[in-house]
XYZ file of C-alpha atoms in Angstrom:
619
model
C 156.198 -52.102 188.236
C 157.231 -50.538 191.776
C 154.368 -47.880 192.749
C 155.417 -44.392 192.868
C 155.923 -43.627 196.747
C 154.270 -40.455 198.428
C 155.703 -37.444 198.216
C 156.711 -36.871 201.691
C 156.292 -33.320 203.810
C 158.286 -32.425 207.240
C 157.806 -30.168 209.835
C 160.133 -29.358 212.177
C 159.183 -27.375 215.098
C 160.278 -26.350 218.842
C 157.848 -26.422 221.737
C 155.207 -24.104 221.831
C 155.283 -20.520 223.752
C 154.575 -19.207 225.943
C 156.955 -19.442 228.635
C 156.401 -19.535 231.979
C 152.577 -20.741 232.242
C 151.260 -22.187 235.313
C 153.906 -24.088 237.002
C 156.980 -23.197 234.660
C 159.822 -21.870 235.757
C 161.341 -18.890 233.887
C 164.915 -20.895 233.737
C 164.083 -22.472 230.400
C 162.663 -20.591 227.356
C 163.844 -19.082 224.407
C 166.606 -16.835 225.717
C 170.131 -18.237 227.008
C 171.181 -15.285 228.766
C 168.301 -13.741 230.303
C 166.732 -16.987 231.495
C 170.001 -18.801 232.823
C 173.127 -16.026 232.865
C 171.883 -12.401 233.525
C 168.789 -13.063 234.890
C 169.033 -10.752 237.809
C 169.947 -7.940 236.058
C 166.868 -6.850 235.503
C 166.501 -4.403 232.562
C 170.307 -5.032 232.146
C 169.820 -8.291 231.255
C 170.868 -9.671 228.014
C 167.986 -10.482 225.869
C 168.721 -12.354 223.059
C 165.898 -15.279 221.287
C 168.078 -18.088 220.138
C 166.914 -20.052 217.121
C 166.294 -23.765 217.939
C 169.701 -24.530 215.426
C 169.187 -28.315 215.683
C 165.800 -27.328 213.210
C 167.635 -25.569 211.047
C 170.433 -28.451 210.214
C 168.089 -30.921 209.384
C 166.065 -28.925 207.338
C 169.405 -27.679 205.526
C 170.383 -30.872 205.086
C 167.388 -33.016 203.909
C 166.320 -33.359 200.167
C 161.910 -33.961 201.822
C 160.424 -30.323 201.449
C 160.322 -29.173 205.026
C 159.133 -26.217 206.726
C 160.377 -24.885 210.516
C 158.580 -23.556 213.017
C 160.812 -21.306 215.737
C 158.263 -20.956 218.623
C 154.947 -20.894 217.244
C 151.408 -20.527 219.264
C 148.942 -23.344 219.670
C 146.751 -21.129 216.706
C 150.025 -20.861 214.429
C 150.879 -24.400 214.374
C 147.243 -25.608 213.677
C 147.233 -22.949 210.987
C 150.160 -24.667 209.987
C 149.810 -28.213 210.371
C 145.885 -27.849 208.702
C 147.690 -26.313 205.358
C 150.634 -27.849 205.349
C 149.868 -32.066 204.230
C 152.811 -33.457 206.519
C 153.522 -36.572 205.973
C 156.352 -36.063 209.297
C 156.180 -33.802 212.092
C 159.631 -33.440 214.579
C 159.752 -31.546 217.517
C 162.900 -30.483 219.695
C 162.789 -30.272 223.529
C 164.369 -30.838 226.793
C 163.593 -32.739 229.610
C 162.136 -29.680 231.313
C 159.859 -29.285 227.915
C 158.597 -32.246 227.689
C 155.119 -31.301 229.426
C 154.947 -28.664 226.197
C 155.434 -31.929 223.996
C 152.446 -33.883 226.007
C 150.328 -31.320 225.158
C 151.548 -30.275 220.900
C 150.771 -34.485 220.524
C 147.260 -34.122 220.772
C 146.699 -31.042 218.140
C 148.969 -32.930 215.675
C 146.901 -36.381 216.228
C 143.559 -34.344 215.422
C 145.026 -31.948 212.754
C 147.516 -33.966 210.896
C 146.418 -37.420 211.881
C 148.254 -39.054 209.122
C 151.546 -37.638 209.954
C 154.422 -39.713 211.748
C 155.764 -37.740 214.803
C 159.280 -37.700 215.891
C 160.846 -36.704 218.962
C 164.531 -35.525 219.078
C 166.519 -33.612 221.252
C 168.379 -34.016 225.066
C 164.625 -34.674 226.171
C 164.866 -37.910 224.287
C 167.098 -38.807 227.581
C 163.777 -40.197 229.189
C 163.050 -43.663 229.004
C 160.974 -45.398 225.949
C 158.256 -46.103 228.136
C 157.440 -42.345 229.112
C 158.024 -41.555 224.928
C 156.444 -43.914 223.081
C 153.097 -43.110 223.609
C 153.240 -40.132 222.326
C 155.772 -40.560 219.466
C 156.225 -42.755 215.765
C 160.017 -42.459 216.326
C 162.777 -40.850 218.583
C 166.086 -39.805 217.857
C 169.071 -40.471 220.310
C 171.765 -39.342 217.891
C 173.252 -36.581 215.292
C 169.847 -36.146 213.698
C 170.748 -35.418 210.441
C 172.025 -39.127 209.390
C 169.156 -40.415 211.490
C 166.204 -38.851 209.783
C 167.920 -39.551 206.280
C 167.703 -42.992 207.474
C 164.139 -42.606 208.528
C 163.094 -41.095 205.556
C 164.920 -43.329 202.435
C 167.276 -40.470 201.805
C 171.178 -40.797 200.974
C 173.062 -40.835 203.736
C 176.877 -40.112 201.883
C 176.007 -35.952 201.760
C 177.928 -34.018 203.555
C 177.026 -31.600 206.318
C 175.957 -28.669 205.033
C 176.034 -25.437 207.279
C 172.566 -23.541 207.346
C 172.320 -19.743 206.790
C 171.183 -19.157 210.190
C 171.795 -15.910 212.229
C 169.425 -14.623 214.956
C 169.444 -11.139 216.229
C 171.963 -9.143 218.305
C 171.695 -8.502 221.965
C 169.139 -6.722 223.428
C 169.925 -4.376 226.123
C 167.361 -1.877 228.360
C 165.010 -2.624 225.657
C 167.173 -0.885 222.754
C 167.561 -3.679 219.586
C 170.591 -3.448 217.540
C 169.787 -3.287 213.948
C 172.162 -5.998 213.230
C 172.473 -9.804 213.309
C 174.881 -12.402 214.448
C 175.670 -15.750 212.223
C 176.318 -19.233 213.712
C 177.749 -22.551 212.995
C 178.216 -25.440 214.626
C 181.405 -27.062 214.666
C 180.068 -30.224 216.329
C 178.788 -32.264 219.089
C 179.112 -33.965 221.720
C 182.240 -33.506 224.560
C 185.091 -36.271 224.932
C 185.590 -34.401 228.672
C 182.768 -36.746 229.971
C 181.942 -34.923 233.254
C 179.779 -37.417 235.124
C 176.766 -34.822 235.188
C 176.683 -33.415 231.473
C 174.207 -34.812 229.421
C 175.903 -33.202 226.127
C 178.687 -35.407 226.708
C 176.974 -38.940 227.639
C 174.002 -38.339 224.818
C 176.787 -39.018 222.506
C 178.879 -41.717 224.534
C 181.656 -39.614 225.433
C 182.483 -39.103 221.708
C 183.001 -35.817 219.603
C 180.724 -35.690 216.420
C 182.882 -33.165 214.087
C 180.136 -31.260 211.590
C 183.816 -29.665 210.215
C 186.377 -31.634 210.081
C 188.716 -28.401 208.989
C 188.909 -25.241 210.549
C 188.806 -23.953 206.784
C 185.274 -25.075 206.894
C 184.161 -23.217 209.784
C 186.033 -20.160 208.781
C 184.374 -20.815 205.115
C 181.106 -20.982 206.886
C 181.759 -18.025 208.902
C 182.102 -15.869 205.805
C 179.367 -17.631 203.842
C 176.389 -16.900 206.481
C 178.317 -13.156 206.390
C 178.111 -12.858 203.123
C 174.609 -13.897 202.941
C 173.547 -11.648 205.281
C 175.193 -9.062 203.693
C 173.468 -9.132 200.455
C 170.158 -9.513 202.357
C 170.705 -6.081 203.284
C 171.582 -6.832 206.801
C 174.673 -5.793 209.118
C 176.246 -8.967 210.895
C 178.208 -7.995 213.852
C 179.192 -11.111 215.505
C 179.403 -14.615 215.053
C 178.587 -17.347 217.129
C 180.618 -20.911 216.977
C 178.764 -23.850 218.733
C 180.865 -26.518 220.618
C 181.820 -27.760 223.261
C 185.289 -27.465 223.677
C 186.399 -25.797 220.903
C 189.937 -25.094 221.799
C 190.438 -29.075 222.182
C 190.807 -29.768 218.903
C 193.784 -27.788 218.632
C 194.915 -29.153 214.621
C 191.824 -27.901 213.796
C 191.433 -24.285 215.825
C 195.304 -24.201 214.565
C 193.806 -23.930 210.660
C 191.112 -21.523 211.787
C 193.366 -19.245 212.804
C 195.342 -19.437 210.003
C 192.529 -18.967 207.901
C 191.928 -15.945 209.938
C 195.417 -14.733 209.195
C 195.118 -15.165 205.917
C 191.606 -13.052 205.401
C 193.313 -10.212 207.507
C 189.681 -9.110 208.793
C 189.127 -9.282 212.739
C 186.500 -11.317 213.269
C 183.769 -11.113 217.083
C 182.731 -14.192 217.997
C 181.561 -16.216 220.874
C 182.568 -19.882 222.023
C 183.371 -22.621 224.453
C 185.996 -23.426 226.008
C 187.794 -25.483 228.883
C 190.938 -24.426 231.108
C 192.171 -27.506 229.419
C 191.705 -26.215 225.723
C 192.317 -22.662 226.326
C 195.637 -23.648 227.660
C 196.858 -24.836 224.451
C 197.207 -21.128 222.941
C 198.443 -17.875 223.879
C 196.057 -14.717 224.479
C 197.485 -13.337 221.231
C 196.257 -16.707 219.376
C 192.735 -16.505 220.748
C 192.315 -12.852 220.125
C 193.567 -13.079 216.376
C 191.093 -16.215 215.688
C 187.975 -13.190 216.837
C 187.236 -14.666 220.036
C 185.466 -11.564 222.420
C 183.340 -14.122 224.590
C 184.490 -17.533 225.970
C 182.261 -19.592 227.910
C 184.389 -21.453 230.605
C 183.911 -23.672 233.559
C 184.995 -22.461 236.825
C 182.106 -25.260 238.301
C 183.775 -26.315 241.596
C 187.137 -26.031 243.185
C 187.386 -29.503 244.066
C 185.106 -30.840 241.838
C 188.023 -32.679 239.756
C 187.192 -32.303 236.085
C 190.251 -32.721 233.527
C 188.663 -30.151 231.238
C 189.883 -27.736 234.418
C 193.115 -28.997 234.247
C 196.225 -26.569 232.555
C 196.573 -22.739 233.618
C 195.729 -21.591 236.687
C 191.783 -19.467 236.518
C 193.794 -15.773 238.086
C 196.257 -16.241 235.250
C 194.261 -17.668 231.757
C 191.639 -14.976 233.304
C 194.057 -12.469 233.417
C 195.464 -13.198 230.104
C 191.782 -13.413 228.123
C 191.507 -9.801 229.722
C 194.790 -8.352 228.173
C 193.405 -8.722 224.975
C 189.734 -8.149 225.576
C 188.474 -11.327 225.740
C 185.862 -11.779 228.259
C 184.612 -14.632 229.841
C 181.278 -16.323 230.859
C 182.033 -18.100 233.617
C 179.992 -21.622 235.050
C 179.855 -22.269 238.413
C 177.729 -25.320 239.855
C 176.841 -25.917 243.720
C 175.496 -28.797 245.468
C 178.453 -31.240 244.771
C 178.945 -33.896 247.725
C 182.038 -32.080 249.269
C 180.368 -28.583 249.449
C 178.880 -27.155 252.569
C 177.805 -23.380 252.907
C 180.636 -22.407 253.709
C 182.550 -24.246 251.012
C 179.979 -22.945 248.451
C 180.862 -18.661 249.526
C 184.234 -19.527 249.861
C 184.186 -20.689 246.055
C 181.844 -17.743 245.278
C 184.158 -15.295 246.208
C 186.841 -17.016 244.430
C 184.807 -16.380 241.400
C 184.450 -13.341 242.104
C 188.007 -12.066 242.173
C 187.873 -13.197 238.747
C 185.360 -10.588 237.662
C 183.359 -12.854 235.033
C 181.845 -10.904 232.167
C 178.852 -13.048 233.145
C 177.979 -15.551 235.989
C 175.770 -18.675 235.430
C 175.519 -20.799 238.691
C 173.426 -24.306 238.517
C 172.327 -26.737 240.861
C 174.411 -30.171 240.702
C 171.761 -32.296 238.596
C 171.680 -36.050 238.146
C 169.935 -36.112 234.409
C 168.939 -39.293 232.941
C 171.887 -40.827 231.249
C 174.885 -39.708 232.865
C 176.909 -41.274 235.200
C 175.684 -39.049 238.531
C 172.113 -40.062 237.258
C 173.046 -44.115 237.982
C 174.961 -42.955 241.072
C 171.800 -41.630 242.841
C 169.454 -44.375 241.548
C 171.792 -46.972 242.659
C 172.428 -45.691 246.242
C 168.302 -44.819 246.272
C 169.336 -40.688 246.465
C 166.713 -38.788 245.100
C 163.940 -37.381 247.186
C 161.155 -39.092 248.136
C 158.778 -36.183 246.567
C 160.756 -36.901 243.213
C 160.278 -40.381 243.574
C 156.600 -40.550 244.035
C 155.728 -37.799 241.163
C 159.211 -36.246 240.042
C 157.879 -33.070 238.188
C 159.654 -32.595 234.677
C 159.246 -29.169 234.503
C 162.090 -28.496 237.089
C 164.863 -31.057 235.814
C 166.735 -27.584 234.397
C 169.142 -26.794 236.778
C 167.408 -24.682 239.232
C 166.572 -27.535 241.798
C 167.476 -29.843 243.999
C 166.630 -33.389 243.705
C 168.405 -35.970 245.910
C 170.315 -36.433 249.473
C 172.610 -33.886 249.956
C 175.157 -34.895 253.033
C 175.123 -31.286 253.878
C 171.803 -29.837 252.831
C 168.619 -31.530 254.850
C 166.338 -28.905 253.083
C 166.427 -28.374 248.907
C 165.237 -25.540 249.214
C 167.928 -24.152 250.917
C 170.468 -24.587 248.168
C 167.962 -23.295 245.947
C 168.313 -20.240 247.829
C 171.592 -20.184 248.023
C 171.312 -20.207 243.789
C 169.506 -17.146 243.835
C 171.549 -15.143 246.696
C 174.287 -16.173 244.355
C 172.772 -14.674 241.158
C 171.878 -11.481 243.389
C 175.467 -11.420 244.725
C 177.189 -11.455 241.317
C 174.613 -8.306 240.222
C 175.006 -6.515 242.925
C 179.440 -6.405 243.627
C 180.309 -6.367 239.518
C 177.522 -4.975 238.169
C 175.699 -5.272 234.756
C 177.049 -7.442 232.318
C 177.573 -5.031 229.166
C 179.305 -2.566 232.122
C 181.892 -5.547 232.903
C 182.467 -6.742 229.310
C 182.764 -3.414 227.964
C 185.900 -2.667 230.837
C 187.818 -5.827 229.384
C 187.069 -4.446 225.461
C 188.449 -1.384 226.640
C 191.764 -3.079 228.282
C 191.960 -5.165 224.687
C 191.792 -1.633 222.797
C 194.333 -0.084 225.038
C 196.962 -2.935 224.915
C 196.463 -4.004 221.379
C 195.950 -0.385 219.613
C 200.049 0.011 218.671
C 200.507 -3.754 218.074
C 202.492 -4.750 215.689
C 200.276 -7.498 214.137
C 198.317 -5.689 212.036
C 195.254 -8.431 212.620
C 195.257 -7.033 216.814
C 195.730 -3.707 215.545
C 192.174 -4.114 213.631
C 190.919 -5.892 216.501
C 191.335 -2.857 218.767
C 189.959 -0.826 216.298
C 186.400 -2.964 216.162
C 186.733 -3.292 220.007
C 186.936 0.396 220.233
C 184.073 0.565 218.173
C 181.925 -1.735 220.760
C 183.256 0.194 223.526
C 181.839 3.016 222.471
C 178.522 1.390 222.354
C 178.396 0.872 225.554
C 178.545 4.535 227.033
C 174.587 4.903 227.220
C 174.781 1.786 229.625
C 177.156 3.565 231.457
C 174.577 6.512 232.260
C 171.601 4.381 233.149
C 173.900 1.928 235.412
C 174.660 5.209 237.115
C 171.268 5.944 238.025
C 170.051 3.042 238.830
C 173.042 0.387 239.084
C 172.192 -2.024 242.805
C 175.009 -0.554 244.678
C 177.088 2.415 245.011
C 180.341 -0.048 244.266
C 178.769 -0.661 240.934
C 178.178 2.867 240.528
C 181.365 4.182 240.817
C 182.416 0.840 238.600
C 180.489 2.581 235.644
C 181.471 6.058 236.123
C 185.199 4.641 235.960
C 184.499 3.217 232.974
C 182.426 5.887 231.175
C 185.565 8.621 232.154
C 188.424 5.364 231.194
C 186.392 5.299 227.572
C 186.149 9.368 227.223
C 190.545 9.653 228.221
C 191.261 6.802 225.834
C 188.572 7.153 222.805
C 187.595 10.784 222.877
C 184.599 12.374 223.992
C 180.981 11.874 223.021
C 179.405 12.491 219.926
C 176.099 14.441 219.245
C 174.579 11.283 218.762
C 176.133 9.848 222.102
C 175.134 12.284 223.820
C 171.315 11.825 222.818
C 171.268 8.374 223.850
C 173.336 8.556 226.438
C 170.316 10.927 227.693
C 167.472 9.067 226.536
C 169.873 5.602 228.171
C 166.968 6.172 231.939
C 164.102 6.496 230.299
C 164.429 2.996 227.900
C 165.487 1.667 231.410
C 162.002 2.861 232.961
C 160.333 2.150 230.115
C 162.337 -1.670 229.869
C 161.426 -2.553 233.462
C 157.108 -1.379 233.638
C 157.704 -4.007 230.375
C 158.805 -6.500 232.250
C 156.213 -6.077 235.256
C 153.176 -5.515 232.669
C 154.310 -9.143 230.727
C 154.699 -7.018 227.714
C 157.140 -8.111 224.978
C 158.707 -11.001 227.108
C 157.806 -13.836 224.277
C 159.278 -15.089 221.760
C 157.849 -14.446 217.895
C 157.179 -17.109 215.124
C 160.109 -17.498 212.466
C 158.693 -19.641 209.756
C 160.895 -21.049 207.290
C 160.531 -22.829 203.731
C 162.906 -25.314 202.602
C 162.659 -27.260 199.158
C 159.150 -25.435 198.962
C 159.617 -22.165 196.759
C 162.143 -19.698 195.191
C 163.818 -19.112 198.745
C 164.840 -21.346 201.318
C 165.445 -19.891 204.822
C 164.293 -16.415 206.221
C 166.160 -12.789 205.211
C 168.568 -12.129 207.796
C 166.197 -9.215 208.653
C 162.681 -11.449 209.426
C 164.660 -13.232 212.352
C 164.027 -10.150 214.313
C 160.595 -11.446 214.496
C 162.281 -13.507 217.086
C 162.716 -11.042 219.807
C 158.726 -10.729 219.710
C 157.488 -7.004 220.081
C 155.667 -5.147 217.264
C 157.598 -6.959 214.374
C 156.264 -10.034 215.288
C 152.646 -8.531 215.793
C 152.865 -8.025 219.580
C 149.277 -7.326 219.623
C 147.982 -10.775 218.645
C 151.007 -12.713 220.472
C 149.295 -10.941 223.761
C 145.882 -11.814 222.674
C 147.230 -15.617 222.447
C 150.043 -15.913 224.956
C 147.310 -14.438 227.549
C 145.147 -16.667 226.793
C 147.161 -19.785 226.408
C 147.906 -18.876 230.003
C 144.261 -18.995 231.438
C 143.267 -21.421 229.560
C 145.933 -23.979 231.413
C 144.764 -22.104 234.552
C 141.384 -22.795 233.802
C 141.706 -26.320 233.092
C 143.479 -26.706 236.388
C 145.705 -28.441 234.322
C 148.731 -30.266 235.879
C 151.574 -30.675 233.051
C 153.422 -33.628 234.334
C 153.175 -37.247 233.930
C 151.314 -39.773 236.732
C 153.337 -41.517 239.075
C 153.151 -44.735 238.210
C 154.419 -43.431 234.652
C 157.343 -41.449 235.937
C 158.477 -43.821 238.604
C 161.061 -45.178 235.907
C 163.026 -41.859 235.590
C 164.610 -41.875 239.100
C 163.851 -45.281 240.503
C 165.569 -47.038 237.505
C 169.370 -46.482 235.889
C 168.576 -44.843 232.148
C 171.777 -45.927 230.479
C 171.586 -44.316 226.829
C 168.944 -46.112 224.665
C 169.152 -45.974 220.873
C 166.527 -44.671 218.430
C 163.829 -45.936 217.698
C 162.916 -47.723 215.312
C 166.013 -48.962 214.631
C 166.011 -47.939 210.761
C 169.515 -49.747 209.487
C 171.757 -47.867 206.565
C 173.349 -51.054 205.216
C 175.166 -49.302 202.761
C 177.577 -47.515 205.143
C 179.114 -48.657 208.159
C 179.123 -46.711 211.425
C 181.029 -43.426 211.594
C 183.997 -42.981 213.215
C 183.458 -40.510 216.265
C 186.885 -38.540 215.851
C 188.614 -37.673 219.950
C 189.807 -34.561 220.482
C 193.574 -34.310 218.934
């Protein structure tokens, strides 16, 4: 008789807050857009906690009882891991993480010491030798089919989407009682730009998690109807990947799904020059789109994904229907001096970006720039002898510039950059609520009913955005800006109608929750994440209520007291210990003395009952 095998228990959790210890920057944490887009706006600044999704797929899509952790404390996930009998714990990080990793490894070992740990994520670009000391397995693939693998489960499921959404954006410290869903519609990039680690991680190959764009429409209204009987509002959806608009058969049957549901959807995506150029404005707008993420990069960089319309014109067109953009731009190529770099800047600038993001040209382990600069012996001779980790994010430089004899001066460059875009267009909600206004005025009499709806809900965010409008004219960085927002505040009044009562009020109260959101940003107050805990396989519910991922944004729902208590003294207690987060040299001598082409998982757990999947190209 075959023994019964253990019941088997997984946790899956991110790294551990807080943010921005000793010796962190503030570039990576739990917030996209304040720690990478708008994060010299200041009180401006999007804030927005963004679940770690790759957590949430596996435990959708797993039959082993499993329980997530979003961003707990060192006390919440020993709590955790003393109650919890895991028989598996995974964790998710970066590269620029991985320090947080080094130092979760040792409170698993003493409080779950029979549990296998598993790494996963793009920090799982670092070679075996830095990993597997500190790990039972690591995943360099889609997760989902590997940890099937790794733990004896089917592996002919399909993908399910999770029920997912996170909170809407945050802005001068006001929280919208409402919550935006998510899917992702799959990974990996077929573009293959030689410094993207999304693309090489998965060999240059798209990994579709919908094959249909009646599936991610489907999902769409799922996760909206979830919410929705949860008692919560979703306003907004977000669809991660990384070139949408590539797969044109398949955005093609979104939109016709769209069509056919006759509601205007608001969503958020990716997209190239090259993808966007396959449809009209009109075609984009109708399938919800009110943020695209685009790469402006470099003007000679050379990347196919910037191939098709020119930037002034797609730019131009986005705006005609209200479609803003969130535009990439990356310095430090080979071919860019000073000069070169403000020449692009302004460029950019002429395109007036809803939001700027400008990184540092990085040679991450893995892609094709990464072997460039080992093989012709590049990187700096301080990242050589002890390259720290905690700065491979984008905000540094780390090898030979032809141009640039001190890194630090392109670093500065990043920030002037940052500063520049803040200070000539102004706040971001200011810039996207003048091209929501330009969709509502051009689409308000079309005759497609779907635009006509659009303008309507566009209208509606518009409006929204008037109490911005009085505190960026108190206390916008520059008169240009100024003016900028009293423009807009009088444009929205002569096309929408004046305030309401309740305008009014918070159009008053808009200074004061500026004052108030800036002494909270110089007193450290509110600025971490909070715990979301989820059950899967476990109990009557799996997931968290679309209203307990507000515990995400931190602050009193998440017990802002105690996070304090902890966060402060997770802080002094690396202070205190003197302690230096980053790997010896002899260790880390592999990661930019030796070529890292892509290594596979480990172990190598075989599924000999189906054969490798086919990686679809874009169509």
């Amino acid at each position: 008789m075959n023994p019964i095998p253990p019941r088997q228990k997984l946790l899956l959790t991110s790294v551990m807050r807080p943010f921005g210890g000793p010796g962190e920057g503030d570039s990576v944490g739990a917030e996209l857009f304040h720690a990478q887009v708008t994060r010299a706006q200041g009180p401006f600044s999007l804030r927005q906690v963004i679940r770690v999704w790759a957590i949430d797929y596996l435990a959708e899509n797993l039959e082993t009882p499993t329980v997530t952790l979003h961003y707990p404390s060192r006390r919440e996930l020993i709590a955790e891991l003393r109650r919890g009998e895991y028989t598996h714990v995974g964790i998710n990080f970066v590269v620029a993480t991985f320090h947080k990793v080094r130092e979760m490894i040792p409170v698993i070992r003493r409080h779950a010491p029979n549990a296998k740990i598993v790494l996963g994520g793009y920090g799982t670009v670092l070679p075996d030798d830095v990993l597997t000391p500190h790990a039972d397995a690591v995943c360099r693939e889609e997760g989902v089919g590997f940890m099937r693998r790794l733990l004896g489960e089917s592996a002919e499921r399909p993908i399910r989407h999770p029920h997912a959404p996170i909170p809407s954006i945050q802005v001068l410290g006001f929280q919208l009682r409402a919550v935006v869903g998510h899917v992702t519609a799959g990974l990996g990039c077929s573009n293959g730009c030689d410094f993207c680690c999304t693309s090489h991680f998965f060999k240059q190959k798209y990994v579709p998690f919908s094959k249909t764009g009646r599936d991610i429409y489907e999902s769409l209204v799922e996760t909206k109807r979830r919410a929705e009987a949860e008692g919560a509002r979703m306003n907004g959806f977000i669809v991660i990947d990384e070139d949408f608009f590539l797969h044109r058969r398949r955005a093609l049957e979104f939109l016709d799904c769209v069509r056919e549901g006759g509601e205007s959807l608001s969503m958020m995506g990716f997209g190239s020059v090259r993808g966007l150029s396959q449809f009209t404005a009109k075609e984009i707008a109708e399938m919800g789109f009110d943020l695209v993420w685009n790469a402006f990069e470099g003007k000679s960089a050379g990347y196919r994904k910037q191939q098709g319309k020119d930037f002034g014109q797609l730019y131009a067109e986005l705006k005609s229907v209200g479609c803003g953009t969130l535009t990439s731009m990356i310095i430090g190529f080979p071919y860019q001096t000073e000069a070169i770099i403000w020449s692009e800047f302004e460029e950019l600038m002429a395109l007036e970006p809803g939001m700027t993001q400008c990184l540092i040209y990085f040679a991450f382990p893995g892609t094709p720039f990464h072997e460039q600069v080992v093989r012709e012996e590049r990187y700096r001779n301080g990242f050589k002898r002890a390259p720290d980790l905690r700065r491979w994010d984008g905000f540094a430089m780390h090898f030979e510039h032809p141009h640039f004899d001190d890194p630090t001066a392109v670093e500065a460059l990043q920030r002037a950059i940052y500063d520049q875009d803040f200070a000539r267009l102004g706040p971001s909600p200011i810039r996207l609520a003048r091209v929501w206004l330009s969709g509502y005025e051009n689409l308000r009499n079309d005759p497609n009913p779907l635009l006509r709806k659009r303008a309507e809900r566009l209208r509606e965010d518009v409006r929204g955005a008037l109490p911005v409008t009085t505190a960026a004219i108190a206390f916008a960085p520059s008169s240009e800006v100024r003016e900028r927002a009293r423009a807009l505040r009088r444009d929205i009044i002569r096309l929408t109608g004046e305030l309401t009562a309740k305008e009014q009020l918070m159009s008053a109260g808009a200074p004061v929750l500026y004052v108030a959101a800036r002494a909270a940003r110089a007193l450290g107050l509110g600025q971490q994440p909070g715990l979301l805990r989820t059950e899967h396989r476990l109990g009557e519910r799996d997931g968290a209520l679309a209203s307990e991922v507000f515990r995400l944004q931190g602050g009193a729902r998440a017990g802002l007291g105690r996070m304090l208590v902890e966060d402060v003294a997770e802080h002094l207690r690396r202070l205190t210990l003197r302690s230096r987060p980053q790997l010896g040299r002899e260790d880390l001598a592999a990661v930019t003395t030796r070529s890292q082409p892509m290594q596979r998982s480990l172990p190598l757990v075989a599924d000999p009952a189906r054969p490798c999947p086919q990686l679809g190209a874009a169509e």
